[in-house]
CSV table of C-alpha atoms and ligand atoms in Angstrom, one decimal:
chain,number,residue,atom,x,y,z
A,21,MET,CA,-0.1,0.0,0.1
A,22,ALA,CA,2.5,2.4,-0.9
A,23,VAL,CA,2.2,6.4,-1.0
A,24,PHE,CA,3.5,8.8,-3.5
A,25,VAL,CA,4.6,12.1,-1.7
A,26,SER,CA,5.1,14.8,-4.4
A,27,ARG,CA,8.2,17.7,-3.9
A,28,ALA,CA,5.5,20.3,-2.6
A,29,GLN,CA,3.7,17.9,-0.2
A,30,TRP,CA,7.5,17.2,1.6
A,31,GLY,CA,8.8,20.8,1.0
A,32,ALA,CA,11.6,20.8,-1.2
A,33,ARG,CA,13.4,23.6,-2.4
A,34,GLN,CA,13.7,24.7,-6.2
A,35,PRO,CA,16.6,23.3,-8.2
A,36,THR,CA,19.6,25.6,-8.4
A,37,GLY,CA,20.1,24.5,-12.0
A,38,ARG,CA,18.3,23.1,-15.3
A,39,SER,CA,17.9,19.9,-15.3
A,40,THR,CA,19.6,17.5,-17.9
A,41,GLN,CA,17.1,14.7,-19.8
A,42,ILE,CA,17.8,11.0,-18.7
A,43,THR,CA,18.5,8.2,-21.4
A,44,PRO,CA,17.3,5.1,-18.8
A,45,GLU,CA,16.8,3.1,-22.1
A,46,ARG,CA,20.5,2.4,-21.8
A,47,GLY,CA,20.2,1.2,-18.4
A,48,GLY,CA,17.6,1.3,-15.9
A,49,VAL,CA,17.4,1.6,-12.1
A,50,THR,CA,20.1,2.1,-9.8
A,51,ILE,CA,19.2,1.1,-5.8
A,52,HIS,CA,20.7,3.1,-2.9
A,53,HIS,CA,20.3,3.2,0.8
A,54,VAL,CA,21.5,6.0,3.1
A,55,GLY,CA,24.1,4.0,4.7
A,56,GLY,CA,26.5,5.1,7.8
A,57,SER,CA,24.5,5.8,11.0
A,58,ARG,CA,21.0,7.0,9.4
A,59,ILE,CA,19.3,4.5,10.5
A,60,ALA,CA,15.4,3.8,9.6
A,61,ARG,CA,13.4,5.6,12.0
A,62,ALA,CA,10.5,4.0,14.0
A,63,SER,CA,8.0,6.9,13.4
A,64,HIS,CA,7.2,8.1,9.8
A,65,SER,CA,6.5,11.3,11.1
A,66,ASP,CA,10.6,11.9,11.1
A,67,CYS,CA,10.9,10.7,7.2
A,68,ALA,CA,10.2,14.1,5.6
A,69,ALA,CA,12.8,16.0,7.4
A,70,GLN,CA,15.4,13.5,7.0
A,71,VAL,CA,14.8,13.9,3.1
A,72,ARG,CA,14.7,17.7,3.3
A,73,GLY,CA,18.2,17.1,5.4
A,74,ILE,CA,19.5,15.0,2.4
A,75,GLN,CA,18.4,17.6,0.0
A,76,ARG,CA,20.1,20.3,1.9
A,77,GLN,CA,23.3,18.3,2.3
A,78,HIS,CA,23.4,17.7,-1.2
A,79,MET,CA,22.6,21.6,-2.5
A,80,GLU,CA,24.5,23.1,0.6
A,81,GLY,CA,27.3,20.4,1.2
A,82,ASN,CA,28.1,19.1,-2.2
A,83,GLY,CA,27.0,22.3,-4.2
A,84,TRP,CA,24.6,20.0,-6.7
A,85,ALA,CA,21.6,21.7,-8.4
A,86,ASP,CA,19.4,19.1,-6.2
A,87,ILE,CA,18.9,16.2,-4.2
A,88,ALA,CA,20.6,13.7,-6.1
A,89,TYR,CA,18.4,10.8,-6.1
A,90,SER,CA,15.4,10.1,-8.4
A,91,HIS,CA,13.3,9.2,-5.8
A,92,LEU,CA,13.4,8.1,-2.1
A,93,THR,CA,11.8,5.2,-0.2
A,94,CYS,CA,10.9,4.8,3.5
A,95,VAL,CA,10.5,1.7,5.8
A,96,HIS,CA,6.4,3.0,6.1
A,97,GLY,CA,5.9,2.4,2.1
A,98,TYR,CA,6.1,5.9,1.2
A,99,VAL,CA,7.8,7.5,-2.2
A,100,PHE,CA,9.3,10.8,-1.8
A,101,GLU,CA,9.8,12.8,-5.1
A,102,GLY,CA,13.4,13.4,-6.0
A,103,ARG,CA,14.7,15.2,-9.2
A,104,GLY,CA,11.5,12.7,-10.7
A,105,GLU,CA,10.8,11.0,-14.2
A,106,GLY,CA,13.1,12.2,-17.3
A,107,VAL,CA,16.0,14.0,-15.1
A,108,ARG,CA,19.6,13.1,-15.1
A,109,THR,CA,20.7,11.6,-11.4
A,110,ALA,CA,24.0,13.0,-9.3
A,111,ALA,CA,23.9,9.4,-7.5
A,112,ASN,CA,25.2,6.8,-9.1
A,113,GLY,CA,28.7,7.7,-8.9
A,114,THR,CA,30.3,8.0,-12.6
A,115,ASN,CA,28.6,10.3,-15.7
A,116,THR,CA,27.7,7.2,-17.8
A,117,ALA,CA,25.6,6.1,-14.5
A,118,ASN,CA,24.5,9.4,-14.0
A,119,GLN,CA,23.3,9.8,-17.6
A,120,ASN,CA,21.7,5.9,-17.8
A,121,TRP,CA,20.5,5.0,-14.5
A,122,TYR,CA,17.7,6.6,-12.3
A,123,ALA,CA,18.7,6.5,-8.6
A,124,VAL,CA,16.1,5.2,-6.0
A,125,CYS,CA,17.4,5.4,-2.4
A,126,GLY,CA,15.8,3.7,0.8
A,127,LEU,CA,16.0,5.6,3.9
A,128,VAL,CA,17.7,2.7,5.7
A,129,GLY,CA,20.9,2.4,7.3
A,130,GLY,CA,24.1,0.6,6.9
A,131,SER,CA,24.4,-3.2,6.9
A,132,SER,CA,25.8,-3.3,10.5
A,133,SER,CA,23.1,-1.6,11.9
A,134,ALA,CA,20.7,-3.5,13.7
A,135,TYR,CA,18.0,-1.0,12.5
A,136,ASP,CA,18.5,-1.6,9.0
A,137,THR,CA,15.4,-3.6,8.4
A,138,VAL,CA,14.1,-4.1,5.1
A,139,THR,CA,10.3,-4.2,5.7
A,140,ALA,CA,7.2,-5.5,3.2
A,141,ASP,CA,6.2,-1.5,3.0
A,142,LEU,CA,9.6,-0.8,1.9
A,143,VAL,CA,9.6,-3.1,-0.6
A,144,ASP,CA,6.1,-2.0,-1.9
A,145,ALA,CA,7.7,1.8,-2.0
A,146,PHE,CA,10.2,0.4,-4.4
A,147,HIS,CA,8.0,-1.2,-6.7
A,148,LEU,CA,5.9,2.0,-6.9
A,149,ALA,CA,9.1,4.2,-7.3
A,150,ILE,CA,10.2,1.8,-10.3
A,151,ALA,CA,6.8,1.4,-11.7
A,152,ARG,CA,6.4,5.7,-11.8
A,153,LEU,CA,10.1,5.6,-13.4
A,154,ARG,CA,9.1,3.1,-16.0
A,155,SER,CA,5.9,4.7,-17.0
A,156,GLN,CA,6.6,8.0,-17.3
A,157,GLY,CA,10.3,8.3,-17.5
A,158,GLY,CA,11.5,6.1,-20.4
A,159,ALA,CA,12.1,2.4,-20.6
A,160,ALA,CA,14.3,1.5,-17.5
A,161,ARG,CA,14.0,-2.2,-17.8
A,162,ALA,CA,16.9,-3.3,-15.3
A,163,ILE,CA,17.4,-2.6,-11.8
A,164,ASN,CA,20.7,-3.1,-10.2
A,165,GLY,CA,22.5,-1.9,-7.3
A,166,HIS,CA,24.9,1.1,-6.9
A,167,ARG,CA,27.8,-1.5,-6.1
A,168,ASN,CA,27.3,-2.4,-9.7
A,169,GLN,CA,28.5,1.0,-11.0
A,170,LEU,CA,31.5,1.0,-8.8
A,171,ALA,CA,33.4,0.2,-5.6
A,172,THR,CA,30.7,0.8,-2.5
A,173,GLU,CA,29.2,-0.6,-0.1
A,174,CYS,CA,25.8,0.8,-0.9
A,175,PRO,CA,23.0,-0.5,-1.1
A,176,GLY,CA,23.9,-2.4,1.9
A,177,ASN,CA,21.2,-5.2,2.8
A,178,LEU,CA,19.2,-3.9,-0.1
A,179,TYR,CA,21.4,-5.8,-2.1
A,180,ARG,CA,20.0,-9.0,-1.9
A,181,TYR,CA,16.5,-7.8,-2.9
A,182,VAL,CA,17.9,-6.4,-6.0
A,183,GLN,CA,19.4,-9.8,-6.5
A,184,ASP,CA,16.9,-12.2,-6.0
A,185,GLY,CA,14.1,-9.6,-8.1
A,186,SER,CA,12.0,-8.7,-5.0
A,187,LEU,CA,12.5,-5.0,-6.3
A,188,GLU,CA,11.2,-5.9,-9.8
A,189,PRO,CA,7.2,-4.5,-9.9
A,190,PRO,CA,4.4,-7.1,-10.1
A,191,GLY,CA,1.7,-6.1,-12.5
A,192,GLY,CA,2.7,-2.7,-13.2
A,193,ARG,CA,-0.9,-1.4,-14.6
A,194,THR,CA,-1.1,2.2,-15.9
A,195,HIS,CA,-3.6,4.0,-17.2
A,196,THR,CA,-3.3,7.3,-19.8
A,197,VAL,CA,-6.0,9.8,-18.7
A,198,ARG,CA,-8.2,10.7,-21.5
A,199,GLU,CA,-10.0,14.2,-22.1
A,200,GLY,CA,-13.0,14.5,-19.6
A,201,GLU,CA,-11.9,11.5,-17.5
A,202,THR,CA,-12.4,11.5,-13.7
A,203,LEU,CA,-10.5,9.8,-11.0
A,204,TYR,CA,-13.7,8.3,-9.7
A,205,ALA,CA,-14.6,7.0,-13.4
A,206,ILE,CA,-11.1,5.4,-13.8
A,207,GLY,CA,-11.3,3.7,-10.3
A,208,ARG,CA,-14.4,2.1,-11.1
A,209,ARG,CA,-13.0,1.0,-14.5
A,210,TYR,CA,-10.4,-1.2,-12.6
A,211,GLY,CA,-12.2,-1.7,-9.5
A,212,VAL,CA,-10.0,0.2,-7.5
A,213,PRO,CA,-10.7,3.0,-5.1
A,214,TRP,CA,-10.4,6.2,-6.5
A,215,GLN,CA,-8.8,7.4,-3.2
A,216,ARG,CA,-6.2,4.8,-3.6
A,217,ILE,CA,-5.2,5.9,-7.2
A,218,ALA,CA,-4.6,9.4,-6.0
A,219,GLU,CA,-2.5,8.5,-2.9
A,220,VAL,CA,-0.4,6.4,-5.2
A,221,ASN,CA,0.3,8.9,-7.9
A,222,GLY,CA,0.5,11.7,-5.1
A,223,ILE,CA,-2.5,13.4,-6.5
A,224,THR,CA,-4.4,15.6,-3.6
A,225,SER,CA,-7.4,17.8,-3.4
A,226,PRO,CA,-9.0,19.2,-5.6
A,227,TYR,CA,-8.0,15.9,-7.2
A,228,THR,CA,-7.2,17.4,-10.8
A,229,ILE,CA,-5.8,15.1,-13.6
A,230,PHE,CA,-5.2,15.9,-17.1
A,231,ALA,CA,-5.4,14.5,-20.6
A,232,GLY,CA,-2.2,12.4,-21.2
A,233,GLN,CA,-1.4,12.0,-17.7
A,234,VAL,CA,0.1,8.5,-17.0
A,235,LEU,CA,-1.2,7.0,-13.6
A,236,ILE,CA,-0.1,3.8,-11.7
A,237,ILE,CA,-3.2,2.1,-11.1
A,238,PRO,CA,-2.6,-0.2,-7.7
A,239,ASP,CA,-3.8,-3.8,-6.7
A,240,SER,CA,-6.2,-2.9,-4.5
B,13,ZN,ZN1,24.5,4.7,-3.4
B,14,ZN,ZN1,8.3,6.9,6.6
């Protein structure tokens, strides 16, 4: 039951530079963890602040234009919008990897941490993040780990889930909105509550959708 959190919802700053188009059909999606002492939090109420802190570190500490990741995921099942679909990343360690691979980061700590737990909700959040990148941001078919791009511990415990295929989104239904369609009508068509479609796509009141918009359709 993953939920998408837009940049506006978590209080993202504007990027300081123009974004460059990514070419994910040559690569795919690279999985990261936060690592170090940044452990998964007991309460979701801290997660947005952690994402804002990562953005601050990337912009003020590293001097980058924006948070480096395409999306970030938490153990409570939320996907925080990073640079988003279509945009080159700064997280994968090499120019080629940043140009060809999206970057999705789990808000979990280093592999030695007792708190570094991979929850079912975290796996769900990766499914939603990857389904979004694929449906709205190009043919990013492959999934690998940061350690496949260069020598690093990252993504720690998550690498096992990369290797065994657990992060591959099941189903992956999407719907392209037609002129005049409402969320309510789309929900009825797929037998899914329209409120769930709003949640996984980060759509909030007044629930405006537009023709041509690609929506992720959750299983329930
Ligand atoms: Zn990494
Ligand atoms: Zn959370």
